[in-house]
PDB file of C-alpha atoms in Angstrom:
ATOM      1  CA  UNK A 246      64.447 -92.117  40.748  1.00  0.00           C
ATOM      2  CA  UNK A 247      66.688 -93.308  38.360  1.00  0.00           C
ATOM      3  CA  UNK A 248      65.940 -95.796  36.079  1.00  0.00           C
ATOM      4  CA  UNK A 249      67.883 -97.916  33.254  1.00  0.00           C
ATOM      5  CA  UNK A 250      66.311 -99.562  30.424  1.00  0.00           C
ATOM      6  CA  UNK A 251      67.042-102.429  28.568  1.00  0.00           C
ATOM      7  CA  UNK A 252      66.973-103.596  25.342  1.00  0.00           C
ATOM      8  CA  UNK A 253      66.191-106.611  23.877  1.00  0.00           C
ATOM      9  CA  UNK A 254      64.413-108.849  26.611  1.00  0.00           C
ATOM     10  CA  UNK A 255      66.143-112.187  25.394  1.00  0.00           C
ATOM     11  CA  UNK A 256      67.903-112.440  21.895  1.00  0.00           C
ATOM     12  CA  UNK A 257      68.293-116.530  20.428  1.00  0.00           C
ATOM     13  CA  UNK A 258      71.581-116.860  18.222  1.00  0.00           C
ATOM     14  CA  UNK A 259      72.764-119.008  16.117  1.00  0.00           C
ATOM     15  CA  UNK A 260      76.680-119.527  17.133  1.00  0.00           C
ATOM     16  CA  UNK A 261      78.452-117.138  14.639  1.00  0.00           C
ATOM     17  CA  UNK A 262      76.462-114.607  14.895  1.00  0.00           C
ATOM     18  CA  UNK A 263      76.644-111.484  16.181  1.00  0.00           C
ATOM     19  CA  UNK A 264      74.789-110.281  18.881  1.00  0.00           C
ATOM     20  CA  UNK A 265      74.017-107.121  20.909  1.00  0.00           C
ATOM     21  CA  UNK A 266      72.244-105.273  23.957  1.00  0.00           C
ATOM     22  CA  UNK A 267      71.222-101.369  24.678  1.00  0.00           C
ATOM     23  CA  UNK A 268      71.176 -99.486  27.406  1.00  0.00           C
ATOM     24  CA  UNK A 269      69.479 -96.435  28.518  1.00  0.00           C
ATOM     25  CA  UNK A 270      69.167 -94.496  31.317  1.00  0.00           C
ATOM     26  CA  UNK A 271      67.027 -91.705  32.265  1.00  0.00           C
ATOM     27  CA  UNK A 272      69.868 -89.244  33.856  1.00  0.00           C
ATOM     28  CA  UNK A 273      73.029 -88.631  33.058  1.00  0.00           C
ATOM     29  CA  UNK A 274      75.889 -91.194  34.429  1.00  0.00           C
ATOM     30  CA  UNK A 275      78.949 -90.705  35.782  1.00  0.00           C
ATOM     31  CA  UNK A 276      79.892 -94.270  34.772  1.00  0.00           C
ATOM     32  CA  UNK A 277      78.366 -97.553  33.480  1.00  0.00           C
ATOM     33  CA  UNK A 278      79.356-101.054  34.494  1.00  0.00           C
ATOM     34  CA  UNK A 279      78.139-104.198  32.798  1.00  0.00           C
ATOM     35  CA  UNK A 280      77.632-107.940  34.349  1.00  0.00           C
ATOM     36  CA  UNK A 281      77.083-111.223  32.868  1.00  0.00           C
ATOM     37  CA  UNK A 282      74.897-113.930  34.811  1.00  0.00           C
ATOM     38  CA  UNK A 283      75.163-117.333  33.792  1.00  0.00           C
ATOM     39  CA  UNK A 284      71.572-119.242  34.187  1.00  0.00           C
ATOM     40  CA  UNK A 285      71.471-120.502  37.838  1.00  0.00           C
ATOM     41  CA  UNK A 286      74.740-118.200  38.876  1.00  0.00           C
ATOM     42  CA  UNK A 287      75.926-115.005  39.975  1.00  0.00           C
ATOM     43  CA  UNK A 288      76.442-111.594  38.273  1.00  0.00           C
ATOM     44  CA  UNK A 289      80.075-111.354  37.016  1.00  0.00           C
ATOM     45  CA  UNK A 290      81.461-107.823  36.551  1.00  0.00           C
ATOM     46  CA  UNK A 291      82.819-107.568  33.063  1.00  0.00           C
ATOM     47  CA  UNK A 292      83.387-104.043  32.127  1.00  0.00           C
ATOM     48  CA  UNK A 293      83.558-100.280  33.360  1.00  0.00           C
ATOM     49  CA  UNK A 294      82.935 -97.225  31.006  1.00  0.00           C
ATOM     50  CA  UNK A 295      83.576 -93.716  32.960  1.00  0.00           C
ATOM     51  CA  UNK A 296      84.425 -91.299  30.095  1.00  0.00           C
ATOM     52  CA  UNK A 297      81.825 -90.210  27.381  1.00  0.00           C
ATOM     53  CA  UNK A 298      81.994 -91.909  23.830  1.00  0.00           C
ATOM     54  CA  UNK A 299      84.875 -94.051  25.418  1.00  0.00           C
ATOM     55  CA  UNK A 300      84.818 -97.695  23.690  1.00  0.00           C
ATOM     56  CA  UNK A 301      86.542-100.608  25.090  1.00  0.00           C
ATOM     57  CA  UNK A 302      87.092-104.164  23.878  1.00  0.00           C
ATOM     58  CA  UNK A 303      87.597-107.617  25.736  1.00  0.00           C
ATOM     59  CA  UNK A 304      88.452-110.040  22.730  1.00  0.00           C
ATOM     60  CA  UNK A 305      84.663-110.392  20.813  1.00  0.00           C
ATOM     61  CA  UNK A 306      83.376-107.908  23.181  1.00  0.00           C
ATOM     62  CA  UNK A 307      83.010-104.654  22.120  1.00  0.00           C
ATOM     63  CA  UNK A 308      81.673-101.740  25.185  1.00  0.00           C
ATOM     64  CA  UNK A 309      80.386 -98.390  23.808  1.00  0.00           C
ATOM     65  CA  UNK A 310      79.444 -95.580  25.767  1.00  0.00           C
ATOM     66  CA  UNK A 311      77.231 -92.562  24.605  1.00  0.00           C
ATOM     67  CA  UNK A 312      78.337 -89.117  24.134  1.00  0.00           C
ATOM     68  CA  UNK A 313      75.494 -87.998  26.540  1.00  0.00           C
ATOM     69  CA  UNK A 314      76.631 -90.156  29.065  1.00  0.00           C
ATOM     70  CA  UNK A 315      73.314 -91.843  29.173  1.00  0.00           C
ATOM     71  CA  UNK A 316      72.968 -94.988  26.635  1.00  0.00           C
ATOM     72  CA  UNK A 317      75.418 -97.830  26.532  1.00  0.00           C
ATOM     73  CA  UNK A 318      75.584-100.684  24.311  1.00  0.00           C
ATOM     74  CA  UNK A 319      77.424-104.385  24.261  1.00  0.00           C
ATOM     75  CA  UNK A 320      78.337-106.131  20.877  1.00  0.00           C
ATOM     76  CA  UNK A 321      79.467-109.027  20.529  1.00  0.00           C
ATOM     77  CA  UNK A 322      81.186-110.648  17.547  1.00  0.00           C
ATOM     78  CA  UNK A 323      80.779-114.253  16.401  1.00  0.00           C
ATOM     79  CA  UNK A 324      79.057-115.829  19.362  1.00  0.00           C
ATOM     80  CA  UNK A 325      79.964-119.149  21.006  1.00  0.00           C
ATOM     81  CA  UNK A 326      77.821-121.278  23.504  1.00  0.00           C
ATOM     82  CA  UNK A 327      79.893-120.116  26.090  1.00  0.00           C
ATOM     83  CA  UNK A 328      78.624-116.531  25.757  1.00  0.00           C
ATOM     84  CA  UNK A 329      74.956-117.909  26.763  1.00  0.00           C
ATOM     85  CA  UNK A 330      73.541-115.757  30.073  1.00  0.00           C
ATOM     86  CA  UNK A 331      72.065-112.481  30.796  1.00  0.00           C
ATOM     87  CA  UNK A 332      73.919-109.411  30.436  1.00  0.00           C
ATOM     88  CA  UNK A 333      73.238-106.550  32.867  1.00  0.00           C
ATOM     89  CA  UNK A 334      73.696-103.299  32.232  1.00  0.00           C
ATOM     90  CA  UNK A 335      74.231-100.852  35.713  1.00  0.00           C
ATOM     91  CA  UNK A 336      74.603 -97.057  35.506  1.00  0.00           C
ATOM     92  CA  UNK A 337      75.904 -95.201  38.761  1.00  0.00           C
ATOM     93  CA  UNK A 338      74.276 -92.019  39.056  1.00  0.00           C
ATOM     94  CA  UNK A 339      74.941 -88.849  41.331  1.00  0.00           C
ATOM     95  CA  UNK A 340      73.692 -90.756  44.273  1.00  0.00           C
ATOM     96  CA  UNK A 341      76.261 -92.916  43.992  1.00  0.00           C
ATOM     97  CA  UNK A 342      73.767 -96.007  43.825  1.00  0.00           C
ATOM     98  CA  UNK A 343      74.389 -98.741  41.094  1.00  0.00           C
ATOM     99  CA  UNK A 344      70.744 -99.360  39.256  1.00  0.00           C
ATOM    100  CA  UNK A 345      70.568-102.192  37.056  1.00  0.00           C
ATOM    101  CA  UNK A 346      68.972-103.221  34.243  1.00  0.00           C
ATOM    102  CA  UNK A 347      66.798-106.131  33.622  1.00  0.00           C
ATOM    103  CA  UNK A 348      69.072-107.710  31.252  1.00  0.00           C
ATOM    104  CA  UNK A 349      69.248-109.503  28.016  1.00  0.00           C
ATOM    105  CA  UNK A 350      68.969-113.152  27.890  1.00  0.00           C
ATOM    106  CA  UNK A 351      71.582-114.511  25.380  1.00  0.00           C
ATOM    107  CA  UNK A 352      71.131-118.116  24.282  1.00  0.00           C
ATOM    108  CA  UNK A 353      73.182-119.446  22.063  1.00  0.00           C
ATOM    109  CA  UNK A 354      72.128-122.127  19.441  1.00  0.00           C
ATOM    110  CA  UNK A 355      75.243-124.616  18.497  1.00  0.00           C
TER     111      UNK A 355
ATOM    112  CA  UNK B 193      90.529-114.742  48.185  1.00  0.00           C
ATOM    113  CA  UNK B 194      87.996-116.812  48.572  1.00  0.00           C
ATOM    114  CA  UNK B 195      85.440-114.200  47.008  1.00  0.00           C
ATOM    115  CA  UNK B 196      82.042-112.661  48.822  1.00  0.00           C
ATOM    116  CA  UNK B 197      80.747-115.635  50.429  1.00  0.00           C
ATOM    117  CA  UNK B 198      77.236-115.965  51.482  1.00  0.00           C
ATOM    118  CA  UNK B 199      75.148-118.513  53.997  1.00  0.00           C
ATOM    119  CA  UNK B 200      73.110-120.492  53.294  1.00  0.00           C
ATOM    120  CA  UNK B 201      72.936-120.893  49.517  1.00  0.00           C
ATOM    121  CA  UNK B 202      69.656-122.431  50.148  1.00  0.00           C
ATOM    122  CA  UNK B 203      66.678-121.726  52.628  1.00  0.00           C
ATOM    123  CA  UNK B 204      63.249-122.798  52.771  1.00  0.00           C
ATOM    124  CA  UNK B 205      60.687-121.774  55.317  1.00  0.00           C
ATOM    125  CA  UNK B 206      57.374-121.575  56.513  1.00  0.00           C
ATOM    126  CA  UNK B 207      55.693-118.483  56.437  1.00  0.00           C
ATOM    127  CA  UNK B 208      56.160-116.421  59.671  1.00  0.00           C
ATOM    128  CA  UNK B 209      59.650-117.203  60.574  1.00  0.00           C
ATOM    129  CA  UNK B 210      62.497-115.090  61.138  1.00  0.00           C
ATOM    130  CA  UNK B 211      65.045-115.890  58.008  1.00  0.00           C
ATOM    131  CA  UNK B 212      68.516-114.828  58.658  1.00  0.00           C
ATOM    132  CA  UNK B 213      71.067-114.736  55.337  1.00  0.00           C
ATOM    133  CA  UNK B 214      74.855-113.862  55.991  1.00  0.00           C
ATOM    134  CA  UNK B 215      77.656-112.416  54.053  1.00  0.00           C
ATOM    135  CA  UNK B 216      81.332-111.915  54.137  1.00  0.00           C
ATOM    136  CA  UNK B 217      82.506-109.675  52.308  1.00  0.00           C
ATOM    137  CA  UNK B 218      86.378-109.780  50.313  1.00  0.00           C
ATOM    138  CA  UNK B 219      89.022-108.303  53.446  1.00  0.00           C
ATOM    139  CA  UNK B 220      89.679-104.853  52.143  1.00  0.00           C
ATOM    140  CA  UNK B 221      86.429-104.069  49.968  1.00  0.00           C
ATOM    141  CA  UNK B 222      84.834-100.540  52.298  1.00  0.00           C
ATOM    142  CA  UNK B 223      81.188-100.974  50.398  1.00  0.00           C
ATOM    143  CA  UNK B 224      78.746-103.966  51.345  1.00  0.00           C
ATOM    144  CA  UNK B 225      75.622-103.813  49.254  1.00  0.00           C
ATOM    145  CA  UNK B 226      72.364-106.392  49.702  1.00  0.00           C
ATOM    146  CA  UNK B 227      70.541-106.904  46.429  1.00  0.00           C
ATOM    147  CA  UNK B 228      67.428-108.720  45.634  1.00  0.00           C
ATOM    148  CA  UNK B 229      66.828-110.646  42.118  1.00  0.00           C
ATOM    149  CA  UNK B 230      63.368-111.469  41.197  1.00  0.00           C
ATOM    150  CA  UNK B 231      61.962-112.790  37.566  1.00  0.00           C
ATOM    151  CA  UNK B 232      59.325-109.774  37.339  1.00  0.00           C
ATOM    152  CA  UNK B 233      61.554-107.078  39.337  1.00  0.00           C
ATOM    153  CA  UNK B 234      65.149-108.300  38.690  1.00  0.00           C
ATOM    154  CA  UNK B 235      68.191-106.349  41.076  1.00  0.00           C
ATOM    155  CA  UNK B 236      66.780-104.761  43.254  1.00  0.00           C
ATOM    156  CA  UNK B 237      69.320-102.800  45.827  1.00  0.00           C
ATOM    157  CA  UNK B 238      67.860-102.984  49.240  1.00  0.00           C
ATOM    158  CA  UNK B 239      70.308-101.563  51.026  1.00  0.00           C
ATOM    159  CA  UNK B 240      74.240-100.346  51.560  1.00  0.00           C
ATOM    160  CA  UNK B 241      77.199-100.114  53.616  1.00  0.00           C
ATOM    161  CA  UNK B 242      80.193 -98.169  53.565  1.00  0.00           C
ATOM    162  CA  UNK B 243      82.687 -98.470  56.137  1.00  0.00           C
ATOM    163  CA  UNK B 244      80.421-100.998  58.404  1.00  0.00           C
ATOM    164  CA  UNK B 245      77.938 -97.948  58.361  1.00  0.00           C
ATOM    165  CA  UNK B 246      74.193 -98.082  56.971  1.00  0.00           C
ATOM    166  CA  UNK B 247      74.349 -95.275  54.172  1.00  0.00           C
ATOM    167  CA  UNK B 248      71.019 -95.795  51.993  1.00  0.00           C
ATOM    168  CA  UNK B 249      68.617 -98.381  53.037  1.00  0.00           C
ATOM    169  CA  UNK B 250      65.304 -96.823  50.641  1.00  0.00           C
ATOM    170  CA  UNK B 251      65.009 -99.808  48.779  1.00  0.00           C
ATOM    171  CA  UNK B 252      64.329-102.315  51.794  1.00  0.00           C
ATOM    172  CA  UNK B 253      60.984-103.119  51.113  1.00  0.00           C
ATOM    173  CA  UNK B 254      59.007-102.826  54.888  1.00  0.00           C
ATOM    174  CA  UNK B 255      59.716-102.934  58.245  1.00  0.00           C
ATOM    175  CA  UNK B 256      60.494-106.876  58.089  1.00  0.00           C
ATOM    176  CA  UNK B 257      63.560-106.295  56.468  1.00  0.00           C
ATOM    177  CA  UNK B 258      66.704-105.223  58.764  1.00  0.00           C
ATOM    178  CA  UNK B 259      70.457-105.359  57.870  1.00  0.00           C
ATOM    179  CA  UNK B 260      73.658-105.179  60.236  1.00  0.00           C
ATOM    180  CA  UNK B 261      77.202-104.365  59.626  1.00  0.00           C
ATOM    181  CA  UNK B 262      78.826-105.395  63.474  1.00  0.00           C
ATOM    182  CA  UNK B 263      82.176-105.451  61.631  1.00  0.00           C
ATOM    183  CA  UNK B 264      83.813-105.412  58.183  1.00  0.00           C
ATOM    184  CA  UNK B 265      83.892-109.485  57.990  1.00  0.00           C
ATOM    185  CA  UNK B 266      80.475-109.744  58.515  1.00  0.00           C
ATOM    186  CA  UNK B 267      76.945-108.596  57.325  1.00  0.00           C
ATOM    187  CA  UNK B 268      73.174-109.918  57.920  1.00  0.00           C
ATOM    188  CA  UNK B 269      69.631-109.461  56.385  1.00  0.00           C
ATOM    189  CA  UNK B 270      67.038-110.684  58.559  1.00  0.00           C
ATOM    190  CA  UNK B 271      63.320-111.073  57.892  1.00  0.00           C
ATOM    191  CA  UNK B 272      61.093-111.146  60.368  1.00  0.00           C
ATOM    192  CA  UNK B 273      58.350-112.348  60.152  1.00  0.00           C
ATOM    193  CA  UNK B 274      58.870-113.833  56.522  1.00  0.00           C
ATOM    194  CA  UNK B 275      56.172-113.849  53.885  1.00  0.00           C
ATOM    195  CA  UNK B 276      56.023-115.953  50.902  1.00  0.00           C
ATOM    196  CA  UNK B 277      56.604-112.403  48.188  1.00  0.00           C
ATOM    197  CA  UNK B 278      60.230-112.442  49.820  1.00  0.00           C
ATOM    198  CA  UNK B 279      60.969-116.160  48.042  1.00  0.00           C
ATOM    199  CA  UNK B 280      63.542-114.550  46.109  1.00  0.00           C
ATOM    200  CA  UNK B 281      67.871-114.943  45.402  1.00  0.00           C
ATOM    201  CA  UNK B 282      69.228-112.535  47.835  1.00  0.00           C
ATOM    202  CA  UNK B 283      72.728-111.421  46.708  1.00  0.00           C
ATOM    203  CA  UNK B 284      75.365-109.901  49.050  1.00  0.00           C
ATOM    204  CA  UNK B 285      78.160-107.629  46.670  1.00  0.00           C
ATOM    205  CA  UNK B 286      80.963-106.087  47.786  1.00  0.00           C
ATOM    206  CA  UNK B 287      83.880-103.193  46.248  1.00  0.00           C
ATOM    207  CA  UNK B 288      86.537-101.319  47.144  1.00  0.00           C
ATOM    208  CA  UNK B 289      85.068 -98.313  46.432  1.00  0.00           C
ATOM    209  CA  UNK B 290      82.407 -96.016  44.528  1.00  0.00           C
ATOM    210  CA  UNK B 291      83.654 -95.961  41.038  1.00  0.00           C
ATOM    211  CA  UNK B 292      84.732-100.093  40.659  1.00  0.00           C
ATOM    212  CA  UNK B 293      83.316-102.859  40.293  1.00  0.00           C
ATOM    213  CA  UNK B 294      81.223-105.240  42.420  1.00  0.00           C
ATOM    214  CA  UNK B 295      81.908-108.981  43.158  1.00  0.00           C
ATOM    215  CA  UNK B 296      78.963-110.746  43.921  1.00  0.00           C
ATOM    216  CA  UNK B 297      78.369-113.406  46.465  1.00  0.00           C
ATOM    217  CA  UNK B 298      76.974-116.574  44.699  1.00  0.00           C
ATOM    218  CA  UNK B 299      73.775-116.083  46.397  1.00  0.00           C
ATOM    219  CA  UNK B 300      70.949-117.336  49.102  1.00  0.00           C
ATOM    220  CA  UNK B 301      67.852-118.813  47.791  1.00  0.00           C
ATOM    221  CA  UNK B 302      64.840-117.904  49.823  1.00  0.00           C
ATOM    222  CA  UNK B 303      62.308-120.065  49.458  1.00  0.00           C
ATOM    223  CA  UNK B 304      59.121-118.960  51.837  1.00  0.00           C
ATOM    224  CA  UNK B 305      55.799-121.459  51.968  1.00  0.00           C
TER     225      UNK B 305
END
């Protein structure tokens, strides 16, 4: 079935820096949506990409999506502590079904 | 809106018994989903709904696990009989459709013992 990888595990900051997460799937998506979960909360949806090597930005946040439709990546400029939480990655594929990713742990040293 | 809201946010039980998590989903929103997050297997989707109607239910792990739609207010996940690998943070999501986003409940913690 499908699957979507994720890369790095966990990523420590120090506030200012920039920081970012990959994503990979093995088929071809017809879109990609990304979450944030704060520790001990829920997953937030943040983003949707739908069109290949279509970029959006939310203030420091910068969404890419691959010309293959099947890698995605998040970037974010000039952390803060209130960027701290996992970041999901979640392709939809021709099934319709949303697979996630296991995330990236952000933390965020002042 | 008062978001998806999910009961309880807590649960603890012993091994054996029937554990039954609830979910209301945001008026409007056509797709229910039931996830399942775990440390070593993270979201797992166990199963969906679209239009009160059980459309893929593959990931629900065994026979234990059942889910209901009655009406499109209201969902359940029961387990019966519950065994301690379900401890887990069961998430109820819903979405207006195929191609947006989800809102997520904020959760039940399952706690079996």
């Amino acid at each position: 079935g499908q699957q979507v990888m994720q890369i790095p595990q966990y990523q420590h900051v120090q506030e200012g820096e920039d920081f970012t997460t990959y994503c990979n799937s093995s088929t071809t998506l017809s879109n990609i949506q990304w979450y944030k979960q704060r520790p001990g909360g829920h997953p937030v949806f943040l983003i949707q990409l739908v069109k290949s090597g279509e970029v959006k930005k939310q203030k420091r946040l910068t969404f890419q999506f691959g010309e293959a439709k099947k890698n995605s990546s998040l970037h974010i400029t000039a952390t803060q502590t209130t960027d701290v939480g996992t970041y999901f990655c979640a392709g939809v594929g021709s099934n319709y079904k949303l697979t996630f990713g296991k995330g990236t742990l952000l933390t965020v040293n002042p | 809106d008062a978001g998806v809201i999910q009961s309880p946010r807590h649960e603890v039980t012993e091994m054996g018994q029937e554990v039954t998590l609830r979910c209301k989903p945001i008026s409007g929103h056509d797709y229910l989903f039931w996830y399942r997050q775990t440390m070593m297997r993270g979201l797992e989707l166990l199963i969906y709904f679209n239009n009160n109607v059980p459309i893929d239910d593959s990931g629900m792990p065994e026979d234990r696990f059942s889910a209901k739609m009655p009406n499109a207010s209201f969902s359940t996940l029961k387990i019966q009989p519950s065994e301690p690998r379900d401890s887990a943070v069961y998430f109820c999501a819903s979405s207006p459709g195929v191609n947006y986003g989800y809102t997520f409940g904020s959760g039940t913690r399952l706690t079996v013992v």
